[in-house]
mmCIF file of C-alpha atoms in Angstrom:
data_model
loop_
_atom_site.group_PDB
_atom_site.id
_atom_site.type_symbol
_atom_site.label_atom_id
_atom_site.label_comp_id
_atom_site.label_asym_id
_atom_site.label_seq_id
_atom_site.Cartn_x
_atom_site.Cartn_y
_atom_site.Cartn_z
ATOM 1 C CA UNK A 440 -3.546 -69.903 137.426
ATOM 2 C CA UNK A 441 -5.602 -66.702 137.301
ATOM 3 C CA UNK A 442 -9.249 -67.052 136.315
ATOM 4 C CA UNK A 443 -11.727 -64.375 135.224
ATOM 5 C CA UNK A 444 -15.499 -64.774 135.433
ATOM 6 C CA UNK A 445 -17.619 -62.212 133.613
ATOM 7 C CA UNK A 446 -21.290 -61.863 134.498
ATOM 8 C CA UNK A 447 -23.963 -59.713 132.937
ATOM 9 C CA UNK A 448 -26.972 -58.778 135.019
ATOM 10 C CA UNK A 449 -29.665 -59.341 135.751
ATOM 11 C CA UNK A 450 -29.350 -62.867 134.401
ATOM 12 C CA UNK A 451 -26.334 -64.101 136.370
ATOM 13 C CA UNK A 452 -24.415 -61.266 138.021
ATOM 14 C CA UNK A 453 -26.027 -61.800 141.412
ATOM 15 C CA UNK A 454 -25.214 -65.489 141.445
ATOM 16 C CA UNK A 455 -21.556 -64.750 140.668
ATOM 17 C CA UNK A 456 -21.225 -61.912 143.216
ATOM 18 C CA UNK A 457 -23.021 -63.786 145.984
ATOM 19 C CA UNK A 458 -20.964 -66.900 145.267
ATOM 20 C CA UNK A 459 -17.777 -64.876 145.595
ATOM 21 C CA UNK A 460 -18.939 -63.301 148.869
ATOM 22 C CA UNK A 461 -19.986 -66.657 150.292
ATOM 23 C CA UNK A 462 -16.597 -68.176 149.394
ATOM 24 C CA UNK A 463 -14.742 -65.851 151.797
ATOM 25 C CA UNK A 464 -12.751 -67.664 154.456
ATOM 26 C CA UNK A 465 -10.662 -64.862 156.000
ATOM 27 C CA UNK A 466 -11.710 -61.403 154.872
ATOM 28 C CA UNK A 467 -13.984 -59.242 152.762
ATOM 29 C CA UNK A 468 -13.021 -55.627 152.121
ATOM 30 C CA UNK A 469 -15.492 -53.684 150.013
ATOM 31 C CA UNK A 470 -16.178 -50.168 148.889
ATOM 32 C CA UNK A 471 -19.592 -49.907 147.271
ATOM 33 C CA UNK A 472 -22.062 -47.236 146.370
ATOM 34 C CA UNK A 473 -25.113 -49.109 147.560
ATOM 35 C CA UNK A 474 -26.018 -52.348 149.342
ATOM 36 C CA UNK A 475 -29.589 -53.611 149.305
ATOM 37 C CA UNK A 476 -31.198 -56.177 151.595
ATOM 38 C CA UNK A 477 -30.774 -58.800 148.878
ATOM 39 C CA UNK A 478 -26.982 -58.613 149.382
ATOM 40 C CA UNK A 479 -26.728 -57.393 152.979
ATOM 41 C CA UNK A 480 -27.281 -60.885 154.361
ATOM 42 C CA UNK A 481 -24.162 -62.185 152.568
ATOM 43 C CA UNK A 482 -21.937 -59.768 154.496
ATOM 44 C CA UNK A 483 -23.516 -60.637 157.852
ATOM 45 C CA UNK A 484 -23.397 -64.357 157.031
ATOM 46 C CA UNK A 485 -19.648 -63.988 156.471
ATOM 47 C CA UNK A 486 -19.273 -62.361 159.904
ATOM 48 C CA UNK A 487 -21.167 -65.270 161.484
ATOM 49 C CA UNK A 488 -18.661 -67.636 159.813
ATOM 50 C CA UNK A 489 -15.775 -65.734 161.432
ATOM 51 C CA UNK A 490 -14.751 -63.728 158.354
ATOM 52 C CA UNK A 491 -13.442 -60.197 159.007
ATOM 53 C CA UNK A 492 -15.698 -57.882 156.980
ATOM 54 C CA UNK A 493 -15.020 -54.194 156.285
ATOM 55 C CA UNK A 494 -17.444 -52.271 154.097
ATOM 56 C CA UNK A 495 -17.441 -48.639 153.006
ATOM 57 C CA UNK A 496 -20.724 -47.355 151.593
ATOM 58 C CA UNK A 497 -21.605 -44.030 150.053
ATOM 59 C CA UNK A 498 -24.498 -42.667 152.121
ATOM 60 C CA UNK A 499 -25.532 -40.352 149.295
ATOM 61 C CA UNK A 500 -28.197 -38.138 150.763
ATOM 62 C CA UNK A 501 -30.582 -40.999 151.469
ATOM 63 C CA UNK A 502 -31.449 -42.007 154.990
ATOM 64 C CA UNK A 503 -31.996 -45.574 153.751
ATOM 65 C CA UNK A 504 -28.306 -46.138 153.044
ATOM 66 C CA UNK A 505 -27.324 -44.712 156.423
ATOM 67 C CA UNK A 506 -29.813 -47.107 158.017
ATOM 68 C CA UNK A 507 -28.412 -50.021 155.982
ATOM 69 C CA UNK A 508 -24.901 -49.172 157.211
ATOM 70 C CA UNK A 509 -26.156 -49.044 160.791
ATOM 71 C CA UNK A 510 -27.819 -52.450 160.343
ATOM 72 C CA UNK A 511 -24.609 -53.915 158.934
ATOM 73 C CA UNK A 512 -22.715 -52.522 161.937
ATOM 74 C CA UNK A 513 -25.279 -53.919 164.356
ATOM 75 C CA UNK A 514 -24.721 -57.358 162.819
ATOM 76 C CA UNK A 515 -20.935 -57.293 163.248
ATOM 77 C CA UNK A 516 -19.801 -55.812 159.932
ATOM 78 C CA UNK A 517 -17.130 -53.142 160.375
ATOM 79 C CA UNK A 518 -18.977 -50.575 158.291
ATOM 80 C CA UNK A 519 -18.109 -46.986 157.457
ATOM 81 C CA UNK A 520 -19.783 -44.210 155.506
ATOM 82 C CA UNK A 521 -17.964 -41.915 153.148
ATOM 83 C CA UNK A 522 -17.765 -38.531 154.844
ATOM 84 C CA UNK A 523 -18.442 -36.732 151.565
ATOM 85 C CA UNK A 524 -21.219 -38.610 149.741
ATOM 86 C CA UNK A 525 -20.538 -39.157 146.060
ATOM 87 C CA UNK A 526 -16.843 -38.400 146.516
ATOM 88 C CA UNK A 527 -15.549 -41.790 145.385
ATOM 89 C CA UNK A 528 -17.166 -42.121 141.950
ATOM 90 C CA UNK A 529 -19.745 -44.824 142.579
ATOM 91 C CA UNK A 530 -17.239 -47.426 143.767
ATOM 92 C CA UNK A 531 -18.109 -51.104 143.297
ATOM 93 C CA UNK A 532 -15.037 -53.034 144.390
ATOM 94 C CA UNK A 533 -14.805 -56.107 146.631
ATOM 95 C CA UNK A 534 -11.630 -57.924 147.736
ATOM 96 C CA UNK A 535 -12.097 -61.415 149.131
ATOM 97 C CA UNK A 536 -9.327 -63.136 151.063
ATOM 98 C CA UNK A 537 -5.856 -62.662 149.565
ATOM 99 C CA UNK A 538 -6.398 -63.397 145.886
ATOM 100 C CA UNK A 539 -9.981 -62.711 144.722
ATOM 101 C CA UNK A 540 -11.325 -59.403 143.390
ATOM 102 C CA UNK A 541 -14.829 -58.503 142.232
ATOM 103 C CA UNK A 542 -15.530 -55.276 140.379
ATOM 104 C CA UNK A 543 -18.734 -54.196 138.714
ATOM 105 C CA UNK A 544 -20.865 -51.462 137.305
ATOM 106 C CA UNK A 545 -24.048 -52.433 139.153
ATOM 107 C CA UNK A 546 -25.044 -51.612 142.702
ATOM 108 C CA UNK A 547 -25.534 -54.437 145.192
ATOM 109 C CA UNK A 548 -29.309 -54.316 145.020
ATOM 110 C CA UNK A 549 -32.140 -55.962 143.145
ATOM 111 C CA UNK A 550 -35.031 -53.754 144.226
ATOM 112 C CA UNK A 551 -36.073 -52.973 140.663
ATOM 113 C CA UNK A 552 -35.624 -56.401 139.080
ATOM 114 C CA UNK A 553 -38.577 -58.653 138.288
ATOM 115 C CA UNK A 554 -36.341 -61.648 137.484
ATOM 116 C CA UNK A 555 -35.847 -64.648 139.756
ATOM 117 C CA UNK A 556 -33.338 -67.479 139.549
ATOM 118 C CA UNK A 557 -34.294 -71.154 139.526
ATOM 119 C CA UNK A 558 -34.267 -71.277 143.356
ATOM 120 C CA UNK A 559 -36.626 -68.311 143.669
ATOM 121 C CA UNK A 560 -33.947 -65.764 144.593
ATOM 122 C CA UNK A 561 -33.258 -62.626 142.663
ATOM 123 C CA UNK A 562 -30.740 -63.317 139.943
ATOM 124 C CA UNK A 563 -28.544 -60.284 140.049
ATOM 125 C CA UNK A 564 -27.615 -56.682 139.874
ATOM 126 C CA UNK A 565 -28.659 -54.671 136.852
ATOM 127 C CA UNK A 566 -25.299 -54.409 135.136
ATOM 128 C CA UNK A 567 -21.981 -56.319 134.859
ATOM 129 C CA UNK A 568 -19.534 -57.802 137.343
ATOM 130 C CA UNK A 569 -16.121 -59.398 136.921
ATOM 131 C CA UNK A 570 -14.590 -61.765 139.456
ATOM 132 C CA UNK A 571 -10.863 -62.467 139.188
ATOM 133 C CA UNK A 572 -9.507 -65.479 141.090
ATOM 134 C CA UNK A 573 -5.919 -66.350 141.993
ATOM 135 C CA UNK A 574 -4.745 -62.757 141.469
ATOM 136 C CA UNK A 575 -2.824 -61.837 144.653
ATOM 137 C CA UNK A 576 -1.083 -58.796 143.125
ATOM 138 C CA UNK A 577 -4.378 -57.376 141.854
ATOM 139 C CA UNK A 578 -6.035 -58.142 145.205
ATOM 140 C CA UNK A 579 -3.297 -56.250 147.043
ATOM 141 C CA UNK A 580 -3.731 -53.188 144.782
ATOM 142 C CA UNK A 581 -7.519 -53.354 145.028
ATOM 143 C CA UNK A 582 -7.365 -53.622 148.825
ATOM 144 C CA UNK A 583 -5.143 -50.515 148.897
ATOM 145 C CA UNK A 584 -7.910 -48.648 147.031
ATOM 146 C CA UNK A 585 -10.542 -49.920 149.457
ATOM 147 C CA UNK A 586 -8.369 -48.775 152.358
ATOM 148 C CA UNK A 587 -8.021 -45.277 150.859
ATOM 149 C CA UNK A 588 -11.810 -45.078 150.930
ATOM 150 C CA UNK A 589 -11.782 -46.578 154.442
ATOM 151 C CA UNK A 590 -9.540 -43.800 155.705
ATOM 152 C CA UNK A 591 -11.814 -41.188 154.061
ATOM 153 C CA UNK A 592 -14.880 -42.617 155.815
ATOM 154 C CA UNK A 593 -16.476 -42.362 159.251
ATOM 155 C CA UNK A 594 -17.812 -45.250 161.380
ATOM 156 C CA UNK A 595 -21.486 -46.027 160.846
ATOM 157 C CA UNK A 596 -23.661 -45.646 163.911
ATOM 158 C CA UNK A 597 -25.055 -48.964 165.103
ATOM 159 C CA UNK A 598 -28.793 -49.186 165.562
ATOM 160 C CA UNK A 599 -30.149 -50.087 168.965
ATOM 161 C CA UNK A 600 -30.745 -53.764 169.554
ATOM 162 C CA UNK A 601 -30.722 -56.573 167.047
ATOM 163 C CA UNK A 602 -32.471 -55.078 164.027
ATOM 164 C CA UNK A 603 -33.510 -57.737 161.529
ATOM 165 C CA UNK A 604 -33.514 -56.891 157.850
ATOM 166 C CA UNK A 605 -35.501 -58.115 154.881
ATOM 167 C CA UNK A 606 -34.025 -60.689 152.550
ATOM 168 C CA UNK A 607 -35.222 -60.827 148.942
ATOM 169 C CA UNK A 608 -35.292 -64.551 148.396
ATOM 170 C CA UNK A 609 -33.174 -67.369 149.755
ATOM 171 C CA UNK A 610 -29.391 -67.351 149.747
ATOM 172 C CA UNK A 611 -27.957 -68.669 146.503
#
């Protein structure tokens, strides 16, 4: 039976989003406007577990997001940058495996949040996220949207060597 989890940030959105990402067993396909270090580790952790991970990010005009995409690529994430920054309306859509979809209004970052969860990690993004479980038809449609962005993107350039990245708190 389909299930919907609604989370409002910064109190619990991060816990819900990170939990969804960490639950992936086969695949993560995402198109997002921004990924911060506090979420980047979840994508690379999935790769280490053998999950196929494709991520499209909007490089905007900031070098930092291009660098983040290169770091993701260097750690095994199949990462692409939108060729025309800002062209996909601030996408925040993640498809996990065959039947889970996460969509939100907040970027995957916590750089401006003073809040911490009970384990010392940052508690979430600034806005809202919804996670729908057991929704294969919705997941198929959402993945088609991610793939449209994928086709409109260019491969991120990998950075030289194994570039570590900061992690804002422990994994949840």
